[in-house]
CSV table of C-alpha atoms and ligand atoms in Angstrom, one decimal:
chain,number,residue,atom,x,y,z
A,1,MET,CA,0.1,0.0,0.3
A,2,PRO,CA,1.5,3.3,-1.2
A,3,PHE,CA,2.1,5.9,2.1
A,4,ASN,CA,-1.0,8.1,1.9
A,5,VAL,CA,1.1,11.6,3.6
A,6,GLU,CA,-1.5,14.0,1.9
A,7,ALA,CA,-4.6,11.9,3.7
A,8,ILE,CA,-2.3,12.0,6.9
A,9,ARG,CA,-1.8,15.5,6.9
A,10,ALA,CA,-5.5,15.8,6.7
A,11,ASP,CA,-5.6,14.4,10.3
A,12,PHE,CA,-3.3,16.9,12.0
A,13,PRO,CA,-5.0,20.4,12.0
A,14,ILE,CA,-1.4,22.2,13.2
A,15,LEU,CA,-0.6,21.2,9.6
A,16,GLN,CA,-3.0,23.5,8.2
A,17,THR,CA,-1.6,26.4,10.1
A,18,LYS,CA,0.6,29.5,9.3
A,19,MET,CA,3.9,30.2,11.1
A,20,ALA,CA,5.8,33.8,10.4
A,21,GLY,CA,2.9,34.4,7.9
A,22,LYS,CA,4.3,31.3,6.0
A,23,GLN,CA,2.6,27.5,5.5
A,24,LEU,CA,4.1,26.1,8.6
A,25,VAL,CA,6.5,23.0,7.3
A,26,TYR,CA,7.2,21.1,11.1
A,27,LEU,CA,10.6,19.7,10.7
A,28,ASP,CA,11.1,18.7,15.0
A,29,SER,CA,9.3,16.0,15.4
A,30,ALA,CA,12.3,14.4,17.3
A,31,ALA,CA,11.7,17.3,20.0
A,32,THR,CA,7.8,16.6,19.8
A,33,SER,CA,5.4,15.4,17.5
A,34,GLN,CA,2.4,17.0,16.2
A,35,LYS,CA,-1.1,15.5,17.6
A,36,PRO,CA,-3.7,13.6,15.2
A,37,LYS,CA,-7.5,14.8,15.9
A,38,VAL,CA,-8.3,11.6,17.2
A,39,VAL,CA,-5.7,12.4,20.1
A,40,ILE,CA,-7.2,15.6,20.9
A,41,GLU,CA,-10.6,14.2,21.0
A,42,ALA,CA,-9.7,11.3,23.3
A,43,ILE,CA,-8.5,13.9,25.7
A,44,ARG,CA,-11.7,16.1,24.8
A,45,ASP,CA,-14.1,12.9,25.2
A,46,TYR,CA,-12.7,12.3,28.6
A,47,TYR,CA,-13.3,15.6,30.2
A,48,VAL,CA,-17.1,15.7,28.6
A,49,ARG,CA,-18.1,12.4,29.3
A,50,TYR,CA,-16.5,10.8,31.9
A,51,ASN,CA,-13.7,12.4,33.3
A,52,ALA,CA,-13.7,10.6,37.3
A,53,ASN,CA,-10.7,9.4,39.3
A,54,ILE,CA,-9.3,5.8,38.4
A,55,HIS,CA,-9.5,2.7,41.0
A,56,ARG,CA,-11.3,4.1,43.3
A,57,GLY,CA,-15.0,5.3,42.6
A,58,ILE,CA,-17.4,2.5,42.8
A,59,TYR,CA,-19.7,4.1,40.4
A,60,GLU,CA,-19.8,4.2,36.2
A,61,LEU,CA,-17.5,7.3,35.5
A,62,SER,CA,-15.0,5.7,37.3
A,63,GLU,CA,-14.8,2.4,36.0
A,64,LYS,CA,-15.6,3.8,32.8
A,65,ALA,CA,-12.1,5.6,33.4
A,66,THR,CA,-10.1,2.9,35.0
A,67,GLU,CA,-11.1,0.9,31.8
A,68,ALA,CA,-9.9,3.2,29.1
A,69,TYR,CA,-6.7,3.7,31.6
A,70,ILE,CA,-5.9,0.5,31.7
A,71,GLN,CA,-6.8,-0.4,28.3
A,72,SER,CA,-3.8,2.3,27.4
A,73,LYS,CA,-1.2,0.4,29.1
A,74,GLU,CA,-2.2,-2.8,27.4
A,75,LYS,CA,-1.7,-1.1,24.2
A,76,ALA,CA,1.9,0.3,24.9
A,77,ALA,CA,2.1,-3.8,26.2
A,78,ARG,CA,1.0,-4.9,22.8
A,79,LEU,CA,3.0,-2.5,20.9
A,80,ILE,CA,6.7,-3.5,22.6
A,81,ASN,CA,5.6,-7.0,22.8
A,82,ALA,CA,5.7,-7.0,26.9
A,83,ASP,CA,3.9,-9.6,28.9
A,84,GLY,CA,1.3,-7.2,29.7
A,85,ILE,CA,0.1,-3.9,31.7
A,86,GLU,CA,2.4,-5.5,34.9
A,87,ASN,CA,5.2,-4.9,33.0
A,88,ILE,CA,4.4,-1.1,31.7
A,89,VAL,CA,4.9,1.6,34.7
A,90,TYR,CA,3.9,5.2,33.5
A,91,THR,CA,5.9,8.2,34.2
A,92,ARG,CA,6.0,11.5,33.1
A,93,ASN,CA,8.4,11.4,30.5
A,94,ALA,CA,11.2,8.9,29.3
A,95,THR,CA,13.4,11.2,31.0
A,96,GLU,CA,11.8,10.4,34.3
A,97,SER,CA,11.3,6.6,33.3
A,98,LEU,CA,15.4,6.9,33.1
A,99,ASN,CA,16.0,8.2,36.3
A,100,LEU,CA,13.6,5.9,37.7
A,101,VAL,CA,15.5,3.0,36.6
A,102,ALA,CA,18.3,4.9,38.6
A,103,LEU,CA,16.8,5.5,41.8
A,104,THR,CA,15.4,2.4,42.3
A,105,TYR,CA,17.0,-1.4,40.9
A,106,ALA,CA,20.3,0.4,39.7
A,107,ALA,CA,20.6,2.6,43.5
A,108,GLN,CA,19.6,-0.7,45.0
A,109,ASN,CA,22.6,-2.6,43.3
A,110,VAL,CA,25.4,-0.8,42.4
A,111,ARG,CA,28.0,-1.1,44.8
A,112,LYS,CA,30.9,0.9,45.3
A,113,GLY,CA,33.5,0.5,42.7
A,114,ASP,CA,31.2,-1.0,40.5
A,115,HIS,CA,31.1,0.0,36.6
A,116,ILE,CA,28.1,1.9,35.1
A,117,LEU,CA,28.3,1.6,31.2
A,118,ILE,CA,26.5,4.4,28.7
A,119,THR,CA,27.5,5.9,25.3
A,120,GLU,CA,29.1,8.9,24.1
A,121,MET,CA,25.5,9.8,22.2
A,122,GLU,CA,22.9,9.7,24.8
A,123,HIS,CA,20.7,12.4,25.7
A,124,HIS,CA,21.3,14.0,28.8
A,125,SER,CA,18.5,12.3,30.5
A,126,ASN,CA,20.7,8.6,30.1
A,127,ILE,CA,24.0,10.8,31.4
A,128,VAL,CA,22.7,12.6,34.1
A,129,PRO,CA,21.2,10.5,36.0
A,130,TRP,CA,24.1,8.2,35.7
A,131,GLN,CA,26.5,10.7,36.7
A,132,LEU,CA,24.8,11.4,39.9
A,133,LEU,CA,24.3,7.9,41.2
A,134,ALA,CA,28.0,7.2,40.1
A,135,ASN,CA,28.8,9.9,42.7
A,136,ARG,CA,26.3,8.6,45.1
A,137,ASN,CA,27.4,5.1,45.0
A,138,ASN,CA,31.1,5.6,44.6
A,139,ALA,CA,30.8,3.7,40.9
A,140,THR,CA,32.9,4.8,38.6
A,141,LEU,CA,31.0,5.8,34.8
A,142,ASP,CA,32.2,4.5,31.3
A,143,TYR,CA,31.5,5.8,27.6
A,144,ILE,CA,31.5,3.7,24.9
A,145,LYS,CA,33.4,5.8,22.2
A,146,VAL,CA,31.6,7.0,19.1
A,147,ASP,CA,33.7,6.7,15.5
A,148,VAL,CA,33.2,10.5,14.5
A,149,LYS,CA,33.6,9.0,10.4
A,150,THR,CA,31.0,6.7,10.9
A,151,GLY,CA,28.7,8.1,13.4
A,152,MET,CA,28.4,4.8,15.0
A,153,LEU,CA,29.4,2.9,17.8
A,154,ASP,CA,33.0,2.2,18.2
A,155,ARG,CA,33.4,-1.7,18.4
A,156,ASN,CA,37.3,-1.5,20.0
A,157,SER,CA,35.8,0.9,22.9
A,158,LEU,CA,32.5,-1.3,23.3
A,159,SER,CA,34.6,-4.1,23.9
A,160,GLU,CA,37.2,-2.8,26.5
A,161,CYS,CA,34.4,-1.1,28.3
A,162,MET,CA,32.5,-4.6,28.1
A,163,GLU,CA,35.6,-6.3,29.6
A,164,LYS,CA,35.5,-4.4,32.3
A,165,GLY,CA,32.2,-6.4,34.0
A,166,PRO,CA,29.8,-3.3,34.3
A,167,VAL,CA,26.9,-3.9,36.3
A,168,ILE,CA,24.6,-1.5,34.5
A,169,VAL,CA,25.1,-1.1,30.7
A,170,SER,CA,22.1,2.2,29.4
A,171,ILE,CA,22.5,2.7,25.7
A,172,THR,CA,20.0,4.5,23.8
A,173,GLN,CA,18.5,2.6,20.5
A,174,ALA,CA,18.8,6.1,18.5
A,175,SER,CA,20.8,9.1,18.6
A,176,ASN,CA,18.8,12.2,18.7
A,177,VAL,CA,21.7,14.2,17.2
A,178,LEU,CA,23.4,11.5,14.5
A,179,GLY,CA,20.2,9.3,13.5
A,180,THR,CA,21.9,6.5,14.3
A,181,ILE,CA,20.1,3.2,15.2
A,182,ASN,CA,22.1,0.7,17.7
A,183,ASP,CA,21.9,-2.7,17.4
A,184,VAL,CA,20.7,-3.0,21.4
A,185,LYS,CA,20.1,-6.6,20.9
A,186,VAL,CA,23.9,-7.8,20.0
A,187,ILE,CA,24.9,-5.2,23.0
A,188,ALA,CA,22.2,-6.8,25.1
A,189,LYS,CA,23.7,-10.2,24.9
A,190,ASP,CA,27.1,-9.0,25.5
A,191,ALA,CA,26.1,-7.1,28.8
A,192,HIS,CA,24.4,-10.5,30.3
A,193,SER,CA,27.3,-12.5,29.1
A,194,HIS,CA,28.8,-9.7,31.5
A,195,GLY,CA,26.2,-9.7,34.3
A,196,ALA,CA,24.7,-6.3,33.6
A,197,ALA,CA,21.6,-5.2,33.2
A,198,VAL,CA,20.2,-3.3,30.4
A,199,ILE,CA,18.4,-0.3,29.8
A,200,VAL,CA,17.3,0.6,26.7
A,201,ASP,CA,16.4,4.5,25.8
A,202,GLY,CA,13.7,4.1,23.1
A,203,ALA,CA,12.9,7.9,22.9
A,204,GLN,CA,13.9,7.9,19.4
A,205,SER,CA,13.2,4.2,18.2
A,206,ILE,CA,9.6,3.9,19.5
A,207,PRO,CA,8.1,6.2,17.4
A,208,HIS,CA,9.5,4.7,14.7
A,209,MET,CA,9.8,1.5,14.1
A,210,LYS,CA,8.8,-2.2,15.5
A,211,VAL,CA,10.8,-2.5,18.3
A,212,ASP,CA,10.6,-6.2,20.8
A,213,VAL,CA,11.8,-5.8,24.0
A,214,LYS,CA,11.7,-9.8,24.2
A,215,ASP,CA,13.5,-9.8,21.2
A,216,ILE,CA,15.9,-7.5,22.3
A,217,ASP,CA,15.8,-9.0,26.1
A,218,CYS,CA,16.5,-5.2,27.7
A,219,ASP,CA,15.3,-5.6,31.7
A,220,PHE,CA,14.1,-1.7,31.3
A,221,LEU,CA,13.1,0.0,27.9
A,222,ALA,CA,12.3,4.1,28.6
A,223,PHE,CA,10.3,6.4,25.9
A,224,SER,CA,7.8,9.1,25.8
A,225,ALA,CA,4.1,9.6,24.2
A,226,HIS,CA,4.8,12.7,23.2
A,227,LYS,CA,7.4,11.8,20.3
A,228,MET,CA,4.9,9.4,18.9
A,229,PHE,CA,1.5,11.4,18.3
A,230,GLY,CA,0.3,11.4,21.9
A,231,PRO,CA,0.4,14.1,24.9
A,232,THR,CA,3.1,15.0,27.0
A,233,GLY,CA,3.0,14.6,30.6
A,234,LEU,CA,3.2,10.9,29.7
A,235,GLY,CA,5.9,8.5,29.6
A,236,VAL,CA,6.8,4.4,30.3
A,237,MET,CA,8.7,2.3,32.0
A,238,TYR,CA,9.2,-0.5,30.7
A,239,ALA,CA,11.1,-3.9,33.1
A,240,LYS,CA,10.9,-7.6,33.4
A,241,SER,CA,8.4,-8.7,36.0
A,242,ASP,CA,11.5,-10.1,38.2
A,243,MET,CA,13.0,-6.9,38.4
A,244,LEU,CA,10.1,-5.1,39.1
A,245,ASP,CA,9.2,-7.5,41.8
A,246,LYS,CA,12.6,-7.2,43.5
A,247,MET,CA,12.4,-3.4,43.3
A,248,GLU,CA,11.6,-0.6,45.8
A,249,PRO,CA,8.8,1.9,44.7
A,250,LEU,CA,10.3,5.5,44.6
A,251,PHE,CA,7.4,7.5,45.7
A,252,GLY,CA,5.0,6.6,48.6
A,253,GLY,CA,1.4,7.6,48.7
A,254,GLY,CA,-2.3,6.8,47.1
A,255,ASP,CA,-2.4,3.7,44.7
A,256,MET,CA,0.7,1.8,45.4
A,257,ILE,CA,-0.3,0.1,48.6
A,258,MET,CA,-2.1,-2.5,49.7
A,259,THR,CA,-2.6,-1.6,53.4
A,260,VAL,CA,-1.3,1.2,55.0
A,261,THR,CA,-1.6,0.7,59.3
A,262,LEU,CA,-0.2,3.1,61.9
A,263,LYS,CA,3.5,1.0,61.9
A,264,SER,CA,4.0,0.3,58.7
A,265,HIS,CA,2.2,-0.6,54.8
A,266,THR,CA,2.2,-3.2,52.0
A,267,TRP,CA,2.7,-2.6,48.4
A,268,ASN,CA,0.3,-3.0,45.5
A,269,GLY,CA,1.3,-5.4,42.8
A,270,LEU,CA,2.7,-4.5,39.1
A,271,PRO,CA,2.9,-2.1,37.9
A,272,TRP,CA,0.5,0.2,40.5
A,273,LYS,CA,3.8,-0.2,43.2
A,274,PHE,CA,5.7,2.5,41.0
A,275,GLU,CA,2.5,4.8,40.6
A,276,ALA,CA,1.8,6.8,43.6
A,277,GLY,CA,-1.4,9.4,43.6
A,278,THR,CA,-3.7,10.0,41.1
A,279,SER,CA,-2.3,9.5,37.3
A,280,ASN,CA,-2.2,11.5,34.6
A,281,ILE,CA,-5.3,10.0,33.7
A,282,GLU,CA,-5.9,11.7,30.4
A,283,GLY,CA,-2.5,11.2,29.0
A,284,GLY,CA,-3.3,7.6,29.3
A,285,ILE,CA,-6.3,7.8,27.6
A,286,ALA,CA,-4.8,10.0,25.1
A,287,PHE,CA,-2.1,7.7,24.5
A,288,GLY,CA,-3.9,4.8,24.0
A,289,ALA,CA,-5.9,6.8,21.0
A,290,ALA,CA,-2.0,7.8,19.7
A,291,ILE,CA,-0.8,4.3,19.8
A,292,ASP,CA,-4.0,3.2,17.6
A,293,TYR,CA,-3.4,5.7,15.4
A,294,LEU,CA,0.2,4.7,15.0
A,295,ASN,CA,-0.8,1.2,14.9
A,296,GLY,CA,-3.5,1.8,11.6
A,297,LEU,CA,-0.4,3.6,10.0
A,298,GLY,CA,1.8,0.9,10.6
A,299,LEU,CA,5.2,1.0,11.7
A,300,ALA,CA,7.4,-0.7,9.2
A,301,ALA,CA,5.6,1.6,7.1
A,302,ILE,CA,6.3,5.2,8.8
A,303,ASP,CA,9.6,3.5,8.5
A,304,ARG,CA,10.3,3.4,5.2
A,305,HIS,CA,8.6,6.7,4.5
A,306,GLU,CA,10.8,8.1,6.6
A,307,LYS,CA,13.8,6.5,5.5
A,308,SER,CA,13.2,7.8,2.2
A,309,LEU,CA,12.9,11.3,3.4
A,310,THR,CA,15.9,10.7,5.3
A,311,GLU,CA,17.9,9.7,2.2
A,312,TYR,CA,16.4,12.5,0.1
A,313,ALA,CA,17.4,15.1,3.0
A,314,LEU,CA,21.1,13.7,3.3
A,315,LYS,CA,21.1,13.8,-1.1
A,316,ARG,CA,20.1,17.2,-1.2
A,317,LEU,CA,22.1,18.4,1.3
A,318,GLY,CA,25.4,16.8,0.4
A,319,GLU,CA,25.1,18.5,-2.9
A,320,ILE,CA,24.7,22.2,-1.0
A,321,GLU,CA,29.1,23.7,-0.6
A,322,GLY,CA,29.1,24.2,2.6
A,323,VAL,CA,26.9,21.8,4.2
A,324,SER,CA,28.0,19.2,6.5
A,325,THR,CA,25.9,16.2,7.4
A,326,PHE,CA,26.2,14.0,10.4
A,327,GLY,CA,25.6,10.4,11.4
A,328,PRO,CA,25.6,7.2,9.1
A,329,ASP,CA,26.4,8.4,5.7
A,330,LEU,CA,24.0,7.5,2.4
A,331,LYS,CA,24.9,4.0,2.6
A,332,TYR,CA,23.8,3.6,5.6
A,333,VAL,CA,20.8,5.2,5.6
A,334,ASP,CA,18.9,1.6,7.0
A,335,LYS,CA,20.7,2.4,10.2
A,336,ARG,CA,19.3,5.9,10.8
A,337,VAL,CA,16.0,7.4,12.2
A,338,GLY,CA,14.3,10.0,9.8
A,339,LEU,CA,16.4,13.3,11.4
A,340,VAL,CA,19.5,15.0,9.9
A,341,ALA,CA,21.7,17.2,11.8
A,342,PHE,CA,23.9,19.9,9.9
A,343,SER,CA,25.8,22.9,9.9
A,344,VAL,CA,25.8,25.5,7.7
A,345,GLY,CA,29.5,26.6,7.3
A,346,GLY,CA,30.4,28.9,10.3
A,347,VAL,CA,27.1,30.1,10.8
A,348,HIS,CA,25.6,29.6,14.3
A,349,ALA,CA,22.6,26.9,14.4
A,350,HIS,CA,20.4,29.6,16.2
A,351,ASP,CA,20.8,31.8,13.4
A,352,ILE,CA,20.1,29.1,10.8
A,353,ALA,CA,16.8,27.7,12.6
A,354,GLN,CA,15.8,31.7,12.1
A,355,VAL,CA,16.2,32.0,8.8
A,356,PHE,CA,14.2,28.3,9.0
A,357,ASN,CA,11.8,30.1,11.2
A,358,ASP,CA,11.2,33.6,8.8
A,359,ASN,CA,10.1,30.4,6.4
A,360,GLY,CA,7.9,29.0,8.2
A,361,ILE,CA,10.4,26.1,9.0
A,362,ALA,CA,10.2,24.7,12.6
A,363,ILE,CA,13.4,23.1,13.0
A,364,ARG,CA,15.6,22.3,16.4
A,365,ALA,CA,19.3,24.0,16.5
A,366,GLY,CA,21.6,23.9,19.8
A,367,HIS,CA,23.3,21.3,21.8
A,368,HIS,CA,20.4,18.9,21.2
A,369,CYS,CA,20.6,17.8,25.2
A,370,ALA,CA,23.5,15.9,23.8
A,371,MET,CA,26.6,18.4,25.0
A,372,PRO,CA,29.1,15.5,25.5
A,373,LEU,CA,28.5,14.5,21.8
A,374,VAL,CA,28.1,18.1,20.2
A,375,ARG,CA,30.7,19.5,22.2
A,376,GLU,CA,33.1,17.0,23.2
A,377,VAL,CA,33.3,14.0,20.5
A,378,LEU,CA,31.5,16.3,17.4
A,379,LYS,CA,33.9,19.0,18.4
A,380,ARG,CA,30.8,21.9,16.9
A,381,ASP,CA,29.2,24.2,19.1
A,382,SER,CA,25.7,24.2,18.3
A,383,LEU,CA,24.1,22.1,15.3
A,384,ALA,CA,20.5,22.5,13.7
A,385,ARG,CA,18.7,19.3,12.7
A,386,MET,CA,15.4,18.2,10.6
A,387,SER,CA,13.5,15.2,11.9
A,388,PHE,CA,10.8,13.8,10.2
A,389,TYR,CA,7.7,11.7,10.9
A,390,ALA,CA,5.0,10.3,9.0
A,391,TYR,CA,3.1,13.9,7.6
A,392,ASN,CA,6.2,15.1,6.3
A,393,THR,CA,7.2,15.4,2.2
A,394,LYS,CA,10.1,15.8,0.1
A,395,GLU,CA,8.8,19.3,-0.8
A,396,GLU,CA,9.1,20.5,2.6
A,397,ILE,CA,12.6,19.1,2.5
A,398,ASP,CA,13.0,21.1,-0.9
A,399,LYS,CA,12.3,24.2,0.9
A,400,ALA,CA,14.2,23.4,3.8
A,401,VAL,CA,17.0,23.7,1.1
A,402,ASP,CA,15.9,26.8,-0.3
A,403,ALA,CA,16.4,28.0,3.0
A,404,ILE,CA,19.9,26.8,3.3
A,405,GLU,CA,20.5,28.9,0.3
A,406,LYS,CA,19.0,31.7,2.1
A,407,VAL,CA,21.2,31.3,5.2
A,408,LYS,CA,24.1,31.2,3.1
A,409,LYS,CA,23.7,34.4,1.5
A,410,VAL,CA,22.8,36.0,4.3
A,411,PHE,CA,25.6,35.2,6.4
A,412,LYS,CA,28.0,35.2,2.9
A,413,VAL,CA,28.7,31.4,2.9
A,414,CYS,CA,30.6,30.3,-0.2
B,1,PLP,C1,17.4,9.9,23.1
B,1,PLP,C2,16.5,10.8,23.7
B,1,PLP,N1,16.1,10.1,25.1
B,1,PLP,C3,15.9,10.9,26.0
B,1,PLP,C4,14.9,11.8,25.3
B,1,PLP,C5,14.0,12.4,26.8
B,1,PLP,O1,12.6,12.5,26.3
B,1,PLP,P1,11.6,13.5,27.3
B,1,PLP,O2,11.9,15.1,27.3
B,1,PLP,O3,10.4,13.2,26.8
B,1,PLP,O4,12.0,12.9,28.6
B,1,PLP,C6,15.0,12.4,24.2
B,1,PLP,C7,14.2,13.8,24.3
B,1,PLP,O5,14.8,14.6,23.2
B,1,PLP,C8,15.9,11.6,23.4
B,1,PLP,O6,16.1,12.4,22.3
């Protein structure tokens, strides 16, 4: 079936609007995706027809809200091939999911002198929690190096780091700067053979490709609803049941308990033991609608479409003098997700983004919450990035190319 981008675009009201007086060209879905009408409607429907707290009320509205919230977890479990909702903990975002693993499982298991292993291409969300933990528990944080030429992980560095016998390996499945897709299945196998627990940051992979937690065999997986057509304020921490069983909850309060006495308490079952207090009910319900929408388009079709856009963007940007792109090159486009970071001569990325804005084009500019990668590895102050989703077109990339020509003219780049 051909991918009907025009029909998809009609589902997104914001894509019919203007920015800076021009037809909006939204090329920043890696930061957050736009939302289809069905997701916006799901939020409205909840508030208009069945707003009530969940788990608590013995009345129809509350039962309906609880059912919709649980259905959303069932959909999330099916999406990643988890066993069931007991493995799906809802958080605020991928950042909170990664912090939750660091503050619970890792805090309870990392000892003085242990090694924690991440990579140089991580988002701050998968760096800072481990720096904090390493400091607190007197552990050492090691980084698998990035091969700047290929934009992929350096194999020698990977094996050297594994030889140190890390107890935690936390790695992104797709880089938000390089676009690189890491072979997390192979890395997880290696890590497990050294006795490590494996955490995958799926923030940039889950929205764009089929991911199967059983196939990867990761112990934890983190991602955010807002990057996959869903609402902000809702993230997922997937974990294997035996991990969750062993872990103490981070927060105490309502919903996470079974019984409370003046002296003590017992915990609720999974996943509720990790969800204290009133949940983001509208977020959970809208996320269910987002997953339905995503499945309706088909992850394989989305992946194919984005790869063809990425290939086209790499080709077109490669033809412009003074423009550099980052990450795996054209022949490895199958190892990339749909985003391209680029620079134009020595022009600051904020200046590039300003010219793009004036032409109605939204892109991301700066360090992309990956300062170690951008500054210390790629040796750049800032980069511009265009990122794609199901609703983007080659014509929009052509508009971005025209905007780059304007940047060159304004800032006199030869
Ligand atoms: C690779 C990666 N990990 C984690 C995050 C954090 O996601 P959130 O801000 O939704 O917590 C992002 C956000 O851009 C990301 O790109």
